[in-house]
Short mmCIF file of C-alpha atoms and ligand atoms in Angstrom, two decimals:
data_model
loop_
_atom_site.label_atom_id
_atom_site.label_comp_id
_atom_site.label_asym_id
_atom_site.label_seq_id
_atom_site.Cartn_x
_atom_site.Cartn_y
_atom_site.Cartn_z
CA UNK A 11 -9.64 -179.82 50.50
CA UNK A 12 -11.83 -182.49 51.39
CA UNK A 13 -10.98 -184.49 48.50
CA UNK A 14 -7.36 -183.76 48.95
CA UNK A 15 -7.69 -185.25 52.29
CA UNK A 16 -9.05 -188.44 51.29
CA UNK A 17 -6.67 -188.90 48.62
CA UNK A 18 -3.84 -188.46 51.12
CA UNK A 19 -5.53 -191.41 52.85
CA UNK A 20 -4.48 -193.34 50.00
CA UNK A 21 -0.98 -193.62 51.08
CA UNK A 22 -1.69 -194.72 54.23
CA UNK A 23 -0.84 -198.45 54.57
CA UNK A 24 -3.37 -200.62 56.77
CA UNK A 25 -0.96 -200.96 59.39
CA UNK A 26 -0.45 -196.67 59.50
CA UNK A 27 -4.09 -196.68 59.34
CA UNK A 28 -4.46 -199.01 62.41
CA UNK A 29 -1.63 -196.77 64.20
CA UNK A 30 -3.41 -193.55 63.85
CA UNK A 31 -6.75 -194.97 64.89
CA UNK A 32 -4.92 -196.20 67.88
CA UNK A 33 -3.50 -192.97 68.68
CA UNK A 34 -6.66 -191.38 68.18
CA UNK A 35 -8.72 -193.53 70.58
CA UNK A 36 -5.21 -193.01 73.15
CA UNK A 37 -6.06 -189.43 72.76
CA UNK A 38 -9.76 -189.70 73.44
CA UNK A 39 -9.48 -192.02 76.63
CA UNK A 40 -7.05 -189.90 78.07
CA UNK A 41 -8.90 -186.93 78.32
CA UNK A 42 -11.03 -189.04 80.32
CA UNK A 43 -8.72 -190.96 82.26
CA UNK A 44 -8.23 -188.29 84.72
CA UNK A 45 -11.70 -187.94 85.57
CA UNK A 46 -11.94 -191.80 85.97
CA UNK A 47 -9.08 -191.76 88.63
CA UNK A 48 -7.15 -194.50 85.89
CA UNK A 49 -3.97 -192.66 86.54
CA UNK A 50 -1.65 -193.96 89.48
CA UNK A 51 1.62 -193.84 90.14
CA UNK A 52 4.12 -196.53 90.68
CA UNK A 53 7.29 -195.95 93.14
CA UNK A 54 10.77 -197.05 92.31
CA UNK A 55 13.21 -197.19 95.25
CA UNK A 56 16.61 -194.90 95.25
CA UNK A 57 19.48 -195.89 97.53
CA UNK A 58 22.60 -194.34 98.90
CA UNK A 59 25.50 -196.08 97.69
CA UNK A 60 27.66 -195.11 100.77
CA UNK A 61 25.18 -196.60 103.03
CA UNK A 62 22.12 -198.43 100.95
CA UNK A 63 19.98 -196.81 103.12
CA UNK A 64 16.45 -196.17 101.25
CA UNK A 65 17.22 -191.92 100.38
CA UNK A 66 13.86 -191.85 98.21
CA UNK A 67 11.48 -193.08 95.27
CA UNK A 68 10.97 -192.08 92.22
CA UNK A 69 7.39 -191.55 90.83
CA UNK A 70 6.20 -193.61 87.66
CA UNK A 71 3.18 -192.36 86.18
CA UNK A 72 1.13 -195.53 84.79
CA UNK A 73 -2.47 -195.56 83.14
CA UNK A 74 -4.56 -198.35 83.98
CA UNK A 75 -6.51 -198.44 81.15
CA UNK A 76 -10.44 -200.05 81.42
CA UNK A 77 -9.82 -202.64 78.27
CA UNK A 78 -5.96 -201.98 77.04
CA UNK A 79 -4.54 -202.76 80.43
CA UNK A 80 -1.90 -201.05 81.83
CA UNK A 81 0.01 -199.08 79.28
CA UNK A 82 3.67 -197.39 79.92
CA UNK A 83 4.31 -193.84 80.02
CA UNK A 84 6.13 -194.17 76.67
CA UNK A 85 2.79 -194.91 74.91
CA UNK A 86 0.89 -192.43 76.18
CA UNK A 87 3.21 -189.20 77.45
CA UNK A 88 4.00 -188.19 74.09
CA UNK A 89 0.52 -187.91 73.22
CA UNK A 90 -0.65 -185.94 76.06
CA UNK A 91 2.48 -183.47 75.09
CA UNK A 92 0.83 -182.80 71.88
CA UNK A 93 -2.46 -182.27 73.59
CA UNK A 94 -1.21 -180.02 76.03
CA UNK A 95 -2.85 -183.07 78.50
CA UNK A 96 0.24 -183.21 80.03
CA UNK A 97 -0.51 -179.65 82.02
CA UNK A 98 -3.12 -181.22 83.95
CA UNK A 99 -1.97 -184.72 84.34
CA UNK A 100 1.25 -183.19 85.65
CA UNK A 101 -0.22 -181.33 87.97
CA UNK A 102 -2.10 -184.05 89.19
CA UNK A 103 1.37 -186.18 89.30
CA UNK A 104 2.78 -183.39 91.62
CA UNK A 105 -0.03 -182.83 94.06
CA UNK A 106 -0.49 -186.94 94.11
CA UNK A 107 3.47 -187.86 94.73
CA UNK A 108 3.46 -185.07 97.17
CA UNK A 109 0.37 -186.38 99.06
CA UNK A 110 1.76 -189.96 99.02
CA UNK A 111 5.22 -188.88 100.48
CA UNK A 112 3.42 -187.37 103.39
CA UNK A 113 2.29 -190.31 104.25
CA UNK A 114 5.57 -192.65 104.62
CA UNK A 115 6.92 -193.28 107.95
CA UNK A 116 10.36 -192.32 107.27
CA UNK A 117 11.26 -188.67 105.53
CA UNK A 118 12.29 -189.74 102.31
CA UNK A 119 12.58 -187.85 99.33
CA UNK A 120 10.04 -188.14 96.52
CA UNK A 121 11.38 -187.65 92.66
CA UNK A 122 8.79 -186.15 89.98
CA UNK A 123 9.61 -186.35 86.60
CA UNK A 124 8.58 -183.10 84.72
CA UNK A 125 8.04 -182.96 81.19
CA UNK A 126 9.67 -179.83 79.09
CA UNK A 127 6.00 -179.16 77.66
CA UNK A 128 5.07 -178.04 81.42
CA UNK A 129 7.97 -174.98 81.43
CA UNK A 130 5.83 -173.56 78.79
CA UNK A 131 3.29 -172.55 80.80
CA UNK A 132 4.18 -169.75 83.30
CA UNK A 133 2.43 -170.91 86.13
CA UNK A 134 4.21 -174.13 86.74
CA UNK A 135 6.33 -172.75 89.80
CA UNK A 136 2.86 -172.13 91.50
CA UNK A 137 1.86 -175.23 90.78
CA UNK A 138 4.47 -177.08 92.45
CA UNK A 139 4.26 -174.58 95.47
CA UNK A 140 0.53 -175.12 95.49
CA UNK A 141 1.10 -179.16 95.48
CA UNK A 142 3.77 -178.60 98.62
CA UNK A 143 1.34 -176.38 100.22
CA UNK A 144 -1.60 -178.81 99.83
CA UNK A 145 -0.04 -181.72 101.24
CA UNK A 146 2.20 -179.93 103.79
CA UNK A 147 5.56 -181.78 102.40
CA UNK A 148 8.71 -180.12 103.16
CA UNK A 149 10.12 -178.52 100.03
CA UNK A 150 13.66 -180.36 100.69
CA UNK A 151 11.61 -183.72 100.06
CA UNK A 152 10.43 -183.14 96.81
CA UNK A 153 13.19 -183.23 93.57
CA UNK A 154 11.90 -182.52 90.17
CA UNK A 155 13.41 -184.27 87.10
CA UNK A 156 13.97 -182.71 84.02
CA UNK A 157 15.78 -183.55 80.81
CA UNK A 158 18.14 -181.28 79.07
CA UNK A 159 15.64 -180.18 76.46
CA UNK A 160 14.55 -177.64 79.11
CA UNK A 161 17.21 -176.01 78.59
CA UNK A 162 17.47 -175.91 74.68
CA UNK A 163 14.53 -173.91 73.90
CA UNK A 164 13.47 -170.96 75.93
CA UNK A 165 16.64 -171.03 77.85
CA UNK A 166 16.43 -167.75 79.81
CA UNK A 167 13.02 -168.29 80.57
CA UNK A 168 13.33 -171.84 81.56
CA UNK A 169 16.66 -170.86 83.27
CA UNK A 170 14.17 -168.34 85.33
CA UNK A 171 11.74 -170.84 85.91
CA UNK A 172 14.23 -173.49 87.43
CA UNK A 173 15.99 -170.42 89.73
CA UNK A 174 12.49 -169.94 91.13
CA UNK A 175 11.90 -173.81 92.05
CA UNK A 176 14.99 -173.59 93.66
CA UNK A 177 14.10 -171.12 95.69
CA UNK A 178 11.13 -173.11 97.01
CA UNK A 179 13.62 -175.42 98.24
CA UNK A 180 13.23 -178.32 95.65
CA UNK A 181 16.01 -180.04 94.43
CA UNK A 182 16.60 -180.38 90.87
CA UNK A 183 18.16 -183.27 88.93
CA UNK A 184 19.28 -183.54 85.82
CA UNK A 185 17.99 -186.84 84.19
CA UNK A 186 19.03 -189.01 81.64
CA UNK A 187 22.96 -187.44 81.44
CA UNK A 188 24.75 -188.13 78.64
CA UNK A 189 22.36 -188.86 76.00
CA UNK A 190 21.86 -185.12 74.78
CA UNK A 191 24.00 -183.18 72.25
CA UNK A 192 25.75 -180.76 74.73
CA UNK A 193 25.22 -182.12 78.29
CA UNK A 194 28.44 -180.62 79.79
CA UNK A 195 27.45 -177.46 79.04
CA UNK A 196 24.38 -177.72 81.00
CA UNK A 197 26.44 -178.08 84.25
CA UNK A 198 27.64 -174.47 83.90
CA UNK A 199 24.44 -173.26 82.86
CA UNK A 200 22.51 -174.19 86.02
CA UNK A 201 23.56 -175.35 89.30
CA UNK A 202 21.94 -179.00 89.54
CA UNK A 203 21.69 -180.85 92.45
CA UNK A 204 21.82 -184.24 91.16
CA UNK A 205 22.11 -185.89 87.66
CA UNK A 206 21.34 -189.38 86.96
CA UNK A 207 23.65 -191.32 84.34
CA UNK A 208 21.25 -192.63 81.98
CA UNK A 209 20.53 -196.58 82.14
CA UNK A 210 22.20 -196.67 78.60
CA UNK A 211 25.81 -196.34 80.55
CA UNK A 212 24.96 -198.44 83.16
CA UNK A 213 24.02 -201.39 81.24
CA UNK A 214 27.22 -201.81 79.67
CA UNK A 215 29.38 -200.43 82.60
CA UNK A 216 30.55 -204.17 83.29
CA UNK A 217 31.50 -205.09 79.73
CA UNK A 218 32.43 -201.80 78.27
CA UNK A 219 35.52 -200.02 78.50
CA UNK A 220 34.07 -196.92 77.08
CA UNK A 221 30.92 -196.89 79.34
CA UNK A 222 33.11 -197.53 82.79
CA UNK A 223 35.07 -194.40 81.33
CA UNK A 224 32.32 -192.29 80.84
CA UNK A 225 30.95 -192.92 84.31
CA UNK A 226 33.91 -192.66 85.81
CA UNK A 227 34.12 -189.49 84.04
CA UNK A 228 30.64 -187.93 84.80
CA UNK A 229 31.36 -189.40 88.43
CA UNK A 230 34.88 -187.53 88.90
CA UNK A 231 33.26 -184.24 87.65
CA UNK A 232 30.53 -183.89 89.79
CA UNK A 233 32.20 -184.87 92.80
CA UNK A 234 34.27 -181.55 91.69
CA UNK A 235 31.26 -179.55 91.30
CA UNK A 236 29.70 -180.89 94.58
CA UNK A 237 26.68 -182.73 92.22
CA UNK A 238 25.18 -185.95 93.56
CA UNK A 239 24.91 -188.94 90.63
CA UNK A 240 22.36 -191.33 90.78
CA UNK A 241 23.18 -194.40 88.46
CA UNK A 242 19.72 -195.56 87.00
CA UNK A 243 18.98 -198.93 85.24
CA UNK A 244 21.01 -200.85 87.61
CA UNK A 245 20.01 -204.66 86.96
CA UNK A 246 22.98 -206.56 88.71
CA UNK A 247 24.67 -206.79 91.61
CA UNK A 248 28.47 -206.43 89.56
CA UNK A 249 27.09 -203.23 88.26
CA UNK A 250 25.79 -202.16 91.66
CA UNK A 251 29.21 -202.93 93.53
CA UNK A 252 31.26 -201.20 90.48
CA UNK A 253 29.20 -198.04 90.49
CA UNK A 254 29.71 -197.86 94.33
CA UNK A 255 33.16 -198.19 94.02
CA UNK A 256 33.20 -195.48 91.55
CA UNK A 257 31.74 -193.33 93.92
CA UNK A 258 28.05 -192.65 92.37
CA UNK A 259 26.22 -191.46 95.27
CA UNK A 260 22.81 -193.08 94.60
CA UNK A 261 21.69 -196.26 93.01
CA UNK A 262 18.71 -197.41 91.42
CA UNK A 263 17.48 -200.20 89.16
CA UNK A 264 15.37 -203.49 89.46
CA UNK A 265 18.41 -204.84 91.38
CA UNK A 266 17.13 -202.50 94.40
CA UNK A 267 13.56 -202.66 93.00
CA UNK A 268 11.36 -202.38 90.01
CA UNK A 269 8.79 -199.50 90.35
CA UNK A 270 5.79 -200.93 92.20
CA UNK A 271 2.39 -199.80 94.54
CA UNK A 272 3.55 -198.29 97.88
CA UNK A 273 1.03 -199.44 100.64
CA UNK A 274 0.25 -196.64 103.31
CA UNK A 275 3.45 -198.18 105.12
CA UNK A 276 5.56 -196.74 102.22
CA UNK A 277 6.47 -200.14 101.52
CA UNK A 278 6.79 -201.39 98.26
CA UNK A 279 4.66 -204.72 97.23
CA UNK A 280 6.70 -205.61 94.13
CA UNK A 281 9.52 -207.63 95.31
CA UNK A 282 13.10 -207.16 93.83
CA UNK A 283 13.38 -208.60 90.19
P1 C2E B 329 13.04 -191.85 83.04
O1 C2E B 329 12.63 -191.12 84.17
O2 C2E B 329 14.30 -192.40 82.44
O3 C2E B 329 12.63 -193.34 84.42
C1 C2E B 329 13.07 -194.51 83.87
C2 C2E B 329 12.70 -195.85 83.42
O4 C2E B 329 13.37 -196.68 83.48
C3 C2E B 329 11.20 -196.04 83.94
O5 C2E B 329 10.45 -196.07 82.93
C4 C2E B 329 11.64 -197.13 85.04
O6 C2E B 329 10.44 -198.05 85.08
C5 C2E B 329 12.85 -198.12 84.08
N1 C2E B 329 13.85 -198.59 85.07
C6 C2E B 329 14.04 -198.69 86.42
N2 C2E B 329 14.63 -199.60 86.41
C7 C2E B 329 15.16 -200.19 85.26
C8 C2E B 329 16.20 -200.84 85.25
O7 C2E B 329 17.17 -201.73 86.03
N3 C2E B 329 16.58 -201.71 83.90
C9 C2E B 329 15.30 -200.71 82.68
N4 C2E B 329 15.53 -201.78 81.59
N5 C2E B 329 14.55 -200.13 82.95
C10 C2E B 329 14.70 -199.76 84.43
P2 C2E B 329 9.06 -196.06 82.42
O8 C2E B 329 8.09 -196.44 84.27
O9 C2E B 329 8.33 -197.06 81.46
O10 C2E B 329 8.99 -194.46 82.39
C11 C2E B 329 9.63 -194.31 80.89
C12 C2E B 329 9.82 -192.73 81.05
O11 C2E B 329 8.27 -192.10 80.77
C13 C2E B 329 10.47 -192.29 82.42
O12 C2E B 329 11.92 -192.61 82.02
C14 C2E B 329 9.71 -190.66 82.16
O13 C2E B 329 10.78 -189.86 81.28
C15 C2E B 329 8.75 -190.88 81.40
N6 C2E B 329 7.81 -190.63 82.95
C16 C2E B 329 7.26 -191.37 83.75
N7 C2E B 329 6.65 -190.98 84.74
C17 C2E B 329 6.43 -189.81 84.31
C18 C2E B 329 5.49 -188.64 84.82
O14 C2E B 329 4.56 -188.67 85.99
N8 C2E B 329 5.72 -187.69 84.06
C19 C2E B 329 6.20 -187.12 82.96
N9 C2E B 329 6.70 -185.91 82.21
N10 C2E B 329 7.07 -188.14 82.57
C20 C2E B 329 7.17 -189.45 83.08
CA1 CA B 330 13.40 -190.15 85.96
CA1 CA B 331 16.21 -191.61 83.23
CA1 CA B 332 14.65 -191.62 80.11
#
């Protein structure tokens, strides 16, 4: 078997070998990142489109690696998911986001992303209620963002978990709406509080008739279903104006502020893009 293993390596190009090594490095380092306090949360503002008031912030995970610098989530979350480290990391994110929100001067909402893998363990509801209790944050100030893949496998079990989460009083948001296979069906499956229109549509909403038609369809449907909508990835003023006119209830994107560190007063250090 060993020999086979070695032979297989011969199919590896130097580039692939480098990638595999990089991956292994990340995995090893990620195990230590938590105890070394290298993970941190950035926060990105979300505004109500009617008043342009700040409605809350989305917590976005960053890893401050001692030698590799700031690593974006898409480079390590998949590895955390495969290794199961996401459970521990996800619990830290929940606890830290609730704790931080308690210190904001205004009672805004904090949105936390949940990995579908976190639904595989039965104690997700306890982890969420634990984070709320430990911080003292009222459940109405916590929003959980999930993607439709949560409803793809283990549907009944995950639906039950979502119902229990909703019973805690937290709000459930369907993220990346429009990118999946049968998004519309999921709106019947579970009473989401809010959907986030994926930034790929927002990106083109001023130039593409198709993108605009899709955004219109989503906002009008959400209105009839009494679901709020956030447009994510708003980068330009023309997009903000158009999305406000189309009736998206919330707006988020570089135009309103990049993800950044919040000081204890809850203000963003990072200025508008
Ligand atoms: P997402 O939940 O869809 O988050 C939105 C992503 O879009 C973020 O990337 C954000 O920085 C970026 N973004 C915001 N406004 C704009 C804009 O105007 N233009 C463009 N081009 N991008 C914008 P980020 O922070 O790199 O996060 C990527 C993904 O990583 C997230 O996508 C989410 O799926 C995942 N993620 C981040 N934090 C966590 C976490 O704590 N737990 C889990 N499970 N996943 C996380
Ligand atoms: Ca999100
Ligand atoms: Ca998203
Ligand atoms: Ca996404």
